[in-house]
mmCIF file of C-alpha atoms and ligand atoms in Angstrom:
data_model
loop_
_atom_site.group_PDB
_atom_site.id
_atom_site.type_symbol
_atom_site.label_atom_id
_atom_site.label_comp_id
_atom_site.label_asym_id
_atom_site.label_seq_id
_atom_site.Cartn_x
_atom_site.Cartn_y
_atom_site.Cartn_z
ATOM 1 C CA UNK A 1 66.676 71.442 80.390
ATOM 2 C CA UNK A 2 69.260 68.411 81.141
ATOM 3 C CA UNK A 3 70.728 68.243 84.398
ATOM 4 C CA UNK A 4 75.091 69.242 83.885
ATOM 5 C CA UNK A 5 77.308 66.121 84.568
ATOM 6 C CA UNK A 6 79.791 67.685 86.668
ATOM 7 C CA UNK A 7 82.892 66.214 85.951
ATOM 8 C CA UNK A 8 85.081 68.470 87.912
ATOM 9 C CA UNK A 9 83.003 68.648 91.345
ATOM 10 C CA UNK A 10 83.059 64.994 91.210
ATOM 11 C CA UNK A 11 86.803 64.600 90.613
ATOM 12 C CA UNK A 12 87.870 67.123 93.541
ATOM 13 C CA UNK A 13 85.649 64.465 95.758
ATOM 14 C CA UNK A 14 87.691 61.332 93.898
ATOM 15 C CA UNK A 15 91.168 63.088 94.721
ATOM 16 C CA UNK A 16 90.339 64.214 98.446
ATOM 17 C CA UNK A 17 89.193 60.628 98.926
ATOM 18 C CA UNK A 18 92.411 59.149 97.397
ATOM 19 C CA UNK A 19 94.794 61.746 99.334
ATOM 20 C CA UNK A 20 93.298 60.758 102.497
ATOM 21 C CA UNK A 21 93.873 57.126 101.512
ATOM 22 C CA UNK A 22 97.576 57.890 100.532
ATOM 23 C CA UNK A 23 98.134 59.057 103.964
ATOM 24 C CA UNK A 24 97.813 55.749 105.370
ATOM 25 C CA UNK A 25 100.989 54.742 103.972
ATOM 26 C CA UNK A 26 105.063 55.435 104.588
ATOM 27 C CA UNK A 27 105.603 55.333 101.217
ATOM 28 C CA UNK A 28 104.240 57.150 97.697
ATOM 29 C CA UNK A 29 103.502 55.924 94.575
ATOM 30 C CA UNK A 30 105.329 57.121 91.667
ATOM 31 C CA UNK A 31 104.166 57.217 88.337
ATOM 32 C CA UNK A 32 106.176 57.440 85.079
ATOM 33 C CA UNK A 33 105.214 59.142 82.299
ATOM 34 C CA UNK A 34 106.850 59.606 78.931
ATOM 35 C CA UNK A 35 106.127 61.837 76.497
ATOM 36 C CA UNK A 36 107.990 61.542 72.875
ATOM 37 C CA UNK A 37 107.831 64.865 71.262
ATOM 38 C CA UNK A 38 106.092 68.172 71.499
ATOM 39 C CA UNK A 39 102.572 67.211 70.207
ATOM 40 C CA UNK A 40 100.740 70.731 72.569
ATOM 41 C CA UNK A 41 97.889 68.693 73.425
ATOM 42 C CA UNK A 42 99.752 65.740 74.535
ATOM 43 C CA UNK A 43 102.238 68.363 76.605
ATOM 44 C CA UNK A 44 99.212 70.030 78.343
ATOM 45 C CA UNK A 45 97.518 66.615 79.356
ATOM 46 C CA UNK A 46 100.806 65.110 80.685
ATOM 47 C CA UNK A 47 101.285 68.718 82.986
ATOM 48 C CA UNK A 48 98.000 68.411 83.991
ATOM 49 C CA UNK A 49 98.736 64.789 84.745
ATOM 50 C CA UNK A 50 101.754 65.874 86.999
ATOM 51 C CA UNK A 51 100.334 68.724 88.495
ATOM 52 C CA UNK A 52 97.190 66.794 89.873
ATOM 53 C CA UNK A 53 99.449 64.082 91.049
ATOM 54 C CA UNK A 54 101.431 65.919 93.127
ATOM 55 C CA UNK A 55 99.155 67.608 94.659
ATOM 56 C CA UNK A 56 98.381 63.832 95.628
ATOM 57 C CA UNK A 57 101.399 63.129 97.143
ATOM 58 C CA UNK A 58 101.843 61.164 94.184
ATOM 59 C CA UNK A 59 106.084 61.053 92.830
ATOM 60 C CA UNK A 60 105.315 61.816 89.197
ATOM 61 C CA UNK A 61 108.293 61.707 86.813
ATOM 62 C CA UNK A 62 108.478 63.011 82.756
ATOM 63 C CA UNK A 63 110.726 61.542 80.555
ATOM 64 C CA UNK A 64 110.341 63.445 77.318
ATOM 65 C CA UNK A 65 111.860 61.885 74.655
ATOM 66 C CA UNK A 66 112.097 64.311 71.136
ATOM 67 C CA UNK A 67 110.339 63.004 68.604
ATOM 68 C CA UNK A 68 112.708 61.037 66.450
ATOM 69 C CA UNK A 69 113.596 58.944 69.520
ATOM 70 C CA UNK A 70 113.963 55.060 68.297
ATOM 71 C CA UNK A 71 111.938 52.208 69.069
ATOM 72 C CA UNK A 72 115.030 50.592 71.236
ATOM 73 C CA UNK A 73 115.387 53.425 73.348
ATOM 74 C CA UNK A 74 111.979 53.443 74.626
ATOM 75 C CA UNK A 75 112.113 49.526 74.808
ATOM 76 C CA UNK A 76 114.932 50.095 77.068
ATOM 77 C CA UNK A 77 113.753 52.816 79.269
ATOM 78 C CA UNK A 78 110.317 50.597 79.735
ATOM 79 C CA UNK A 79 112.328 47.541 80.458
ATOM 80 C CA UNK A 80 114.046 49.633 83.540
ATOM 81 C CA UNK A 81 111.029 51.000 84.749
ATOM 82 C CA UNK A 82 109.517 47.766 84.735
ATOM 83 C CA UNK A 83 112.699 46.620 86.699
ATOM 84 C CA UNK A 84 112.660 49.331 89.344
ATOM 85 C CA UNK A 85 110.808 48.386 92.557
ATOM 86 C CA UNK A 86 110.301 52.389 93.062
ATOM 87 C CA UNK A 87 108.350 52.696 89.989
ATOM 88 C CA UNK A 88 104.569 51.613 90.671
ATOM 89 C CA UNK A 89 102.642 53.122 87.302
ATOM 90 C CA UNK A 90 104.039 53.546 83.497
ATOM 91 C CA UNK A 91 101.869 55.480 81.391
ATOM 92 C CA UNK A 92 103.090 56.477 77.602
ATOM 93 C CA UNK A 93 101.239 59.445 76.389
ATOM 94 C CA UNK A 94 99.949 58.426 72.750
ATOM 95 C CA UNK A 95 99.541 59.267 70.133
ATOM 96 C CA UNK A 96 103.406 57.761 69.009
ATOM 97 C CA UNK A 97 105.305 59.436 66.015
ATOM 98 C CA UNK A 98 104.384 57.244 62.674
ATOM 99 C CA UNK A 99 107.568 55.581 62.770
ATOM 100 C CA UNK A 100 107.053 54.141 66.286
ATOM 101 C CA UNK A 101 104.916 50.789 66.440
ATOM 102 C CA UNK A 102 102.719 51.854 69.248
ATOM 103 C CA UNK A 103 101.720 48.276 69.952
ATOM 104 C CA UNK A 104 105.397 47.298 70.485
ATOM 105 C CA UNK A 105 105.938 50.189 72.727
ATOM 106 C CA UNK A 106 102.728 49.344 74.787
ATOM 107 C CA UNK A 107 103.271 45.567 74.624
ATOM 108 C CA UNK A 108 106.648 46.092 76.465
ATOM 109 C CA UNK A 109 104.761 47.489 79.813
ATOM 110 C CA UNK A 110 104.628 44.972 82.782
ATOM 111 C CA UNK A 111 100.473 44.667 83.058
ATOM 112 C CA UNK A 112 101.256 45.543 86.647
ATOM 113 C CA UNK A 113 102.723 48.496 85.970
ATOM 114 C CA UNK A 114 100.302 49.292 83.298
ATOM 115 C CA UNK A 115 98.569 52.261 84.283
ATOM 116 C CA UNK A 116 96.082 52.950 81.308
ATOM 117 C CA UNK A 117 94.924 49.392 81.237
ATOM 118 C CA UNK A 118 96.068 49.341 77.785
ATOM 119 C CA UNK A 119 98.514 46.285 77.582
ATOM 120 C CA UNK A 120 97.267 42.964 75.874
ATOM 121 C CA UNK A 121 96.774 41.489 79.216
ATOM 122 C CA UNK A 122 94.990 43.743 80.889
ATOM 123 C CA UNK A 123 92.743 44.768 77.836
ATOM 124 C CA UNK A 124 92.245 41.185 77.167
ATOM 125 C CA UNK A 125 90.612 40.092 80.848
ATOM 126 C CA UNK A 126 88.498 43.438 80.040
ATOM 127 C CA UNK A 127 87.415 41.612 77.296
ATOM 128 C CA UNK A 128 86.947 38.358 78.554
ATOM 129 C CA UNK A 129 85.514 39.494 81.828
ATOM 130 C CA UNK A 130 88.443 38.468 84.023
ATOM 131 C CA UNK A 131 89.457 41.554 86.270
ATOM 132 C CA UNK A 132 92.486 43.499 84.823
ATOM 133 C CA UNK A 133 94.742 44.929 87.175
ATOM 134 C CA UNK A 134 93.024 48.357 86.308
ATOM 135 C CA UNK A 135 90.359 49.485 83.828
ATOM 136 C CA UNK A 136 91.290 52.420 81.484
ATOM 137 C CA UNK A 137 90.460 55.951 82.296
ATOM 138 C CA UNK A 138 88.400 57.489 80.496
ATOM 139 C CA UNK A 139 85.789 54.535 80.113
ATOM 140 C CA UNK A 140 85.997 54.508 83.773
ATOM 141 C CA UNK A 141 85.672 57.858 84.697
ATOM 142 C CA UNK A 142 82.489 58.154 82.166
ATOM 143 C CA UNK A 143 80.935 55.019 84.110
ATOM 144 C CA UNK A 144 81.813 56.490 87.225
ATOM 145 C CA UNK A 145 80.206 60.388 86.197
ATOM 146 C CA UNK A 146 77.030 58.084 85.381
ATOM 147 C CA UNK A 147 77.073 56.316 88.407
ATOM 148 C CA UNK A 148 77.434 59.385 90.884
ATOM 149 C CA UNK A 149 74.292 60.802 89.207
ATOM 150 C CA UNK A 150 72.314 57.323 89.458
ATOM 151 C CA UNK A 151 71.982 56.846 85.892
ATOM 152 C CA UNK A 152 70.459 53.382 85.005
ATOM 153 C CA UNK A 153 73.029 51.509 82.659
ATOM 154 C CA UNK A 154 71.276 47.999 83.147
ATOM 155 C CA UNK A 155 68.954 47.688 80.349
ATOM 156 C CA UNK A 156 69.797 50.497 78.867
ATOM 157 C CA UNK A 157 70.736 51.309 74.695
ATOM 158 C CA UNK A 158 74.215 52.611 74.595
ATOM 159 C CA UNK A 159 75.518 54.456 71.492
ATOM 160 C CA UNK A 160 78.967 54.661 71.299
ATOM 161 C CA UNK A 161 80.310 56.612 68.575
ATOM 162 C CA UNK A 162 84.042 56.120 68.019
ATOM 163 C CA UNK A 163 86.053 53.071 68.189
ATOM 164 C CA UNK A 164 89.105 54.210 69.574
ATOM 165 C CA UNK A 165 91.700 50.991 71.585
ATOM 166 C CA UNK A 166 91.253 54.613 74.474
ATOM 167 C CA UNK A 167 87.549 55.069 74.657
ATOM 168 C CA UNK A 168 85.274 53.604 72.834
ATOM 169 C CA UNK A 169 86.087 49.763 72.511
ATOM 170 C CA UNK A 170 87.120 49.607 76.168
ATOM 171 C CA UNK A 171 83.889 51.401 77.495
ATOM 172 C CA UNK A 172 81.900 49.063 75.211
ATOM 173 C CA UNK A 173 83.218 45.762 77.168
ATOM 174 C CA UNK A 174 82.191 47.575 80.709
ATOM 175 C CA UNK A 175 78.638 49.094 79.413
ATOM 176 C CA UNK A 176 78.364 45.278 78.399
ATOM 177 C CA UNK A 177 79.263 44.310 81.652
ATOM 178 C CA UNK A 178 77.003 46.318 83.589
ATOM 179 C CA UNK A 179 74.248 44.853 81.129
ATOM 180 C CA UNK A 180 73.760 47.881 78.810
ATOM 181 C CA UNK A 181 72.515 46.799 75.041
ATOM 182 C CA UNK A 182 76.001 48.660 73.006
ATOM 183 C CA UNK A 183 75.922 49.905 69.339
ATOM 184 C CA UNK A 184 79.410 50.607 68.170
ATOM 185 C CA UNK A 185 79.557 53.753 65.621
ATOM 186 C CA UNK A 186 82.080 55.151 64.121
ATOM 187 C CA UNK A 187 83.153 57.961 61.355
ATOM 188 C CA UNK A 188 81.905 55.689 58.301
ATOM 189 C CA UNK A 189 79.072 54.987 60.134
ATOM 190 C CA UNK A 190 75.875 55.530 57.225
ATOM 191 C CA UNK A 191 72.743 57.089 58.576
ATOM 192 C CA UNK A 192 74.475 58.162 62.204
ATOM 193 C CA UNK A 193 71.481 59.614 63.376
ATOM 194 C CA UNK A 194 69.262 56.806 63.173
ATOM 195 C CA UNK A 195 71.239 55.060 65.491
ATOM 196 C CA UNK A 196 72.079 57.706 68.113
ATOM 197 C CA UNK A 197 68.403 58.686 67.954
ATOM 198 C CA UNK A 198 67.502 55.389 69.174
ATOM 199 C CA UNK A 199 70.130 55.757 72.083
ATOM 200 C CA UNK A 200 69.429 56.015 75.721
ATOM 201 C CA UNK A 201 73.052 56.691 76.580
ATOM 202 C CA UNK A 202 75.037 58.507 73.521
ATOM 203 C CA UNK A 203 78.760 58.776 74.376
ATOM 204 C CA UNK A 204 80.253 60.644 71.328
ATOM 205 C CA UNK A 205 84.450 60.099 70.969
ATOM 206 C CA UNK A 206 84.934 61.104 67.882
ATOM 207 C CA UNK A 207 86.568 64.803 67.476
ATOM 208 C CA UNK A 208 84.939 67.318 65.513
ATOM 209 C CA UNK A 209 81.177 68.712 66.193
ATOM 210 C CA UNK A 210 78.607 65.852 65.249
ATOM 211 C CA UNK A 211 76.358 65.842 67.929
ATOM 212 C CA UNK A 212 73.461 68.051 67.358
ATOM 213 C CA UNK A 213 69.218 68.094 68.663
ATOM 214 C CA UNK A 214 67.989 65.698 65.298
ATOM 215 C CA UNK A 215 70.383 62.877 66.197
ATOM 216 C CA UNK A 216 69.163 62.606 70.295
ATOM 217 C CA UNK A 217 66.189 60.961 71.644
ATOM 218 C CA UNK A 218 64.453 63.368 73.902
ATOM 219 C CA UNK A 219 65.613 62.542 77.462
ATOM 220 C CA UNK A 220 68.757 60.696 76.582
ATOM 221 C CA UNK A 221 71.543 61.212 78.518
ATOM 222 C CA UNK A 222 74.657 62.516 76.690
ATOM 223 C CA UNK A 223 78.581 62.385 77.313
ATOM 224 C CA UNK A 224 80.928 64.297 75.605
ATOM 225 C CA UNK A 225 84.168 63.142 75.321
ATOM 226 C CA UNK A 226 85.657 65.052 72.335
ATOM 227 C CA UNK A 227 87.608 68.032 72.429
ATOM 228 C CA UNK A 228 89.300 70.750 70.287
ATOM 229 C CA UNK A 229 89.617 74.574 69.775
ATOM 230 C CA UNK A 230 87.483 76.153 67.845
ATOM 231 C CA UNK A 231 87.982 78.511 65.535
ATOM 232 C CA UNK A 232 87.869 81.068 68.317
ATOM 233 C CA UNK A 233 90.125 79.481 70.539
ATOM 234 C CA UNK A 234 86.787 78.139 72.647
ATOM 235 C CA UNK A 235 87.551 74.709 73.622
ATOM 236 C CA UNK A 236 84.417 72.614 72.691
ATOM 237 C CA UNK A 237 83.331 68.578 72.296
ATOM 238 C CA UNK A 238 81.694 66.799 69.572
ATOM 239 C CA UNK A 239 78.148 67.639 70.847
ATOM 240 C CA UNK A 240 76.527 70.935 70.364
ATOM 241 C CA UNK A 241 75.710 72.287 73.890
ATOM 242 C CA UNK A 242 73.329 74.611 73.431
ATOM 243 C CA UNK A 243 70.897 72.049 71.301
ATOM 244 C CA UNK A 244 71.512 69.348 73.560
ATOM 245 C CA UNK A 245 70.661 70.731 76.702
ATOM 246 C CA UNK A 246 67.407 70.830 75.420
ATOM 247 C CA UNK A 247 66.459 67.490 74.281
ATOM 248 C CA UNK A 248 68.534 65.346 76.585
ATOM 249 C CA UNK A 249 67.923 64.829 80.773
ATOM 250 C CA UNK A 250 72.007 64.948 81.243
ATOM 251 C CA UNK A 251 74.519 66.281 79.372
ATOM 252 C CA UNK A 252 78.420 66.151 80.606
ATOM 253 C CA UNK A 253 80.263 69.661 79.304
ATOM 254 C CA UNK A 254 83.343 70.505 77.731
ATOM 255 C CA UNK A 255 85.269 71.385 79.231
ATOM 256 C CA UNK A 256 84.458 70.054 83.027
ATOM 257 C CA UNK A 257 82.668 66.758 82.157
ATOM 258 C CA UNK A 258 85.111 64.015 80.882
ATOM 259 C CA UNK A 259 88.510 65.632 81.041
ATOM 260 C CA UNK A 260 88.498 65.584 84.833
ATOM 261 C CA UNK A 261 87.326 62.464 85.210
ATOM 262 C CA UNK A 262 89.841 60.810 83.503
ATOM 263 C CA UNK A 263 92.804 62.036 85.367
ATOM 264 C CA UNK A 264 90.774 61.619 88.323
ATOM 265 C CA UNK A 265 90.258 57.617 87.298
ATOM 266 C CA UNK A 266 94.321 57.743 86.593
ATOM 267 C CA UNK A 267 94.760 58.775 89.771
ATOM 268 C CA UNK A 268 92.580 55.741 91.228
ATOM 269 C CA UNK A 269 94.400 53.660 88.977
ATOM 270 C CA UNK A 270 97.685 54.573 90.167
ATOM 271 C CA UNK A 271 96.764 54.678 93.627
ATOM 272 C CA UNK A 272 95.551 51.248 93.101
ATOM 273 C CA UNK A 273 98.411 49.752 91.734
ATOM 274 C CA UNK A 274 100.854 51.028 94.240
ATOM 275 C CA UNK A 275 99.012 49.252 96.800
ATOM 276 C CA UNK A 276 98.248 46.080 94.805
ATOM 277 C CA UNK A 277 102.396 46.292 94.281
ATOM 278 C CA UNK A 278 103.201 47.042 98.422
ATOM 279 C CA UNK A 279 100.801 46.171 100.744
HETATM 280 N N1 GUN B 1 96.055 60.103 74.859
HETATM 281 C C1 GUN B 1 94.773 60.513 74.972
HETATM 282 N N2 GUN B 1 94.168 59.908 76.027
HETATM 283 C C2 GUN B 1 95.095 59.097 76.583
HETATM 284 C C3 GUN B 1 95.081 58.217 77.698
HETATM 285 O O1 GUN B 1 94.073 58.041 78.409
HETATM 286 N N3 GUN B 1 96.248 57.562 77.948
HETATM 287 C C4 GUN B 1 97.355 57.724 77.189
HETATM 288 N N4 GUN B 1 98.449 57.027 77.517
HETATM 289 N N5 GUN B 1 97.407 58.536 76.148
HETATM 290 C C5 GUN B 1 96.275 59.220 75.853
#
């Protein structure tokens, strides 16, 4: 049976640590976040974003725009916020409405301010190797999960599957930086399971219940990062639990694996920036 990757344990550690650090300082970080339209997932990951953050001592502000806002307004609003000394993270919720250009939008974010790690500059020194102001969450949170539980990377086969500009290409450049051999797979990806079965490290981003038993190598270690309702309302990843627990010697749940992790790492992040921007 594979040992759980506990996401949330680990992230109540990460934000004790980083309210401790916070009280070092007169000041507070704020983060902005804006939110265009009433996507429910979105809305429940951007509360959870503000909840956590206050309980940080963090100033978190939403600015929820309805979802026929125009490109100029939120050019505007980022241009302030980039302006305004009091402001030390920006983070705009995606997915965008179709008729938003999502790379304009993210483009417009100072890379100091940039929260996610998402802007050209910042994902660009990821991908060259130069340090970005701050690595994006997710991929960071799934490195640090591994990392608390002493899981080799070096040397390792990593099977990525999904190619998202959130997860998977970002966590590719960092598994490569930490020496890991990385397969890329995505949804058109032929014979799937001949890859991941080859994996020692299978990180599945995909949405939608792919993972099962015949695609893992026995002992691999798995991470989940997918998640949706079922058709009972049970909130579940891409992997099958039950079969993978099994086969594999870790296995990060859903929920309580990923999800915390990456508002722990956002956390980190903006904790990081405000004092890269004030001390
Ligand atoms: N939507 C899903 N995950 C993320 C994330 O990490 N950052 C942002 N900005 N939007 C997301």
């Amino acid at each position: 049976m594979a040992e759980i990757l506990d996401g949330k344990k680990l992230r109540d550690k990460i934000l004790e640590e980083l309210k401790a650090r916070l009280e070092n300082y007169d000041k507070k970080p704020t983060l902005v976040v804006i939110l265009v339209g009433d996507n429910p997932a979105s809305r429940i990951y951007v509360n959870n974003k503000k909840k956590t953050a206050e309980k940080l001592g963090i100033n978190s502000i939403v600015i929820n725009y309805p979802s026929d806002v125009d490109e100029q307004t939120l050019l505007a609003k980022i241009e302030e916020l980039n302006n305004d000394k009091n402001v030390t993270a920006i983070l705009v919720q995606l997915p965008l409405p179709p008729h938003i250009n999502k790379f304009n939008i993210i483009n417009a974010i100072s890379p100091k301010k940039d929260v996610d790690g998402f802007t050209p500059e910042n994902a660009g020194k990821l991908f060259t190797g130069e340090k970005p102001y701050v690595y994006p969450c997710t991929p960071r949170g799934i490195i640090r999960l591994l990392d608390e539980y002493k899981i080799q990377i070096e040397g390792q086969h990593a099977v990525i599957v999904g190619r998202s500009n959130i997860v998977g290409k970002p966590l590719a450049q960092m598994l490569l930086q930490r020496n890991a051999t990385v397969t890329i797979c995505h949804s058109r990806t032929p014979n799937l399971a001949d890859i991941t079965k080859t994996a020692d490290i299978v990180v599945s981003a995909v949405g939608g219940k792919i993972i099962g038993k015949n695609m893992l190598k026995s002992g691999c270690v798995v991470v989940d990062v997918g998640i949706f309702k079922d058709e009972n309302s049970k909130t579940r990843g891409d992997v099958d639990f039950d079969e993978a627990v099994s086969v594999a010697s870790y296995i990060s749940p859903v929920p309580g694996g990923v999800g915390p992790m990456t508002i722990a790492m956002l956390m980190a992040n903006t904790v990081e920036l405000f004092e890269k921007a004030c001390l």
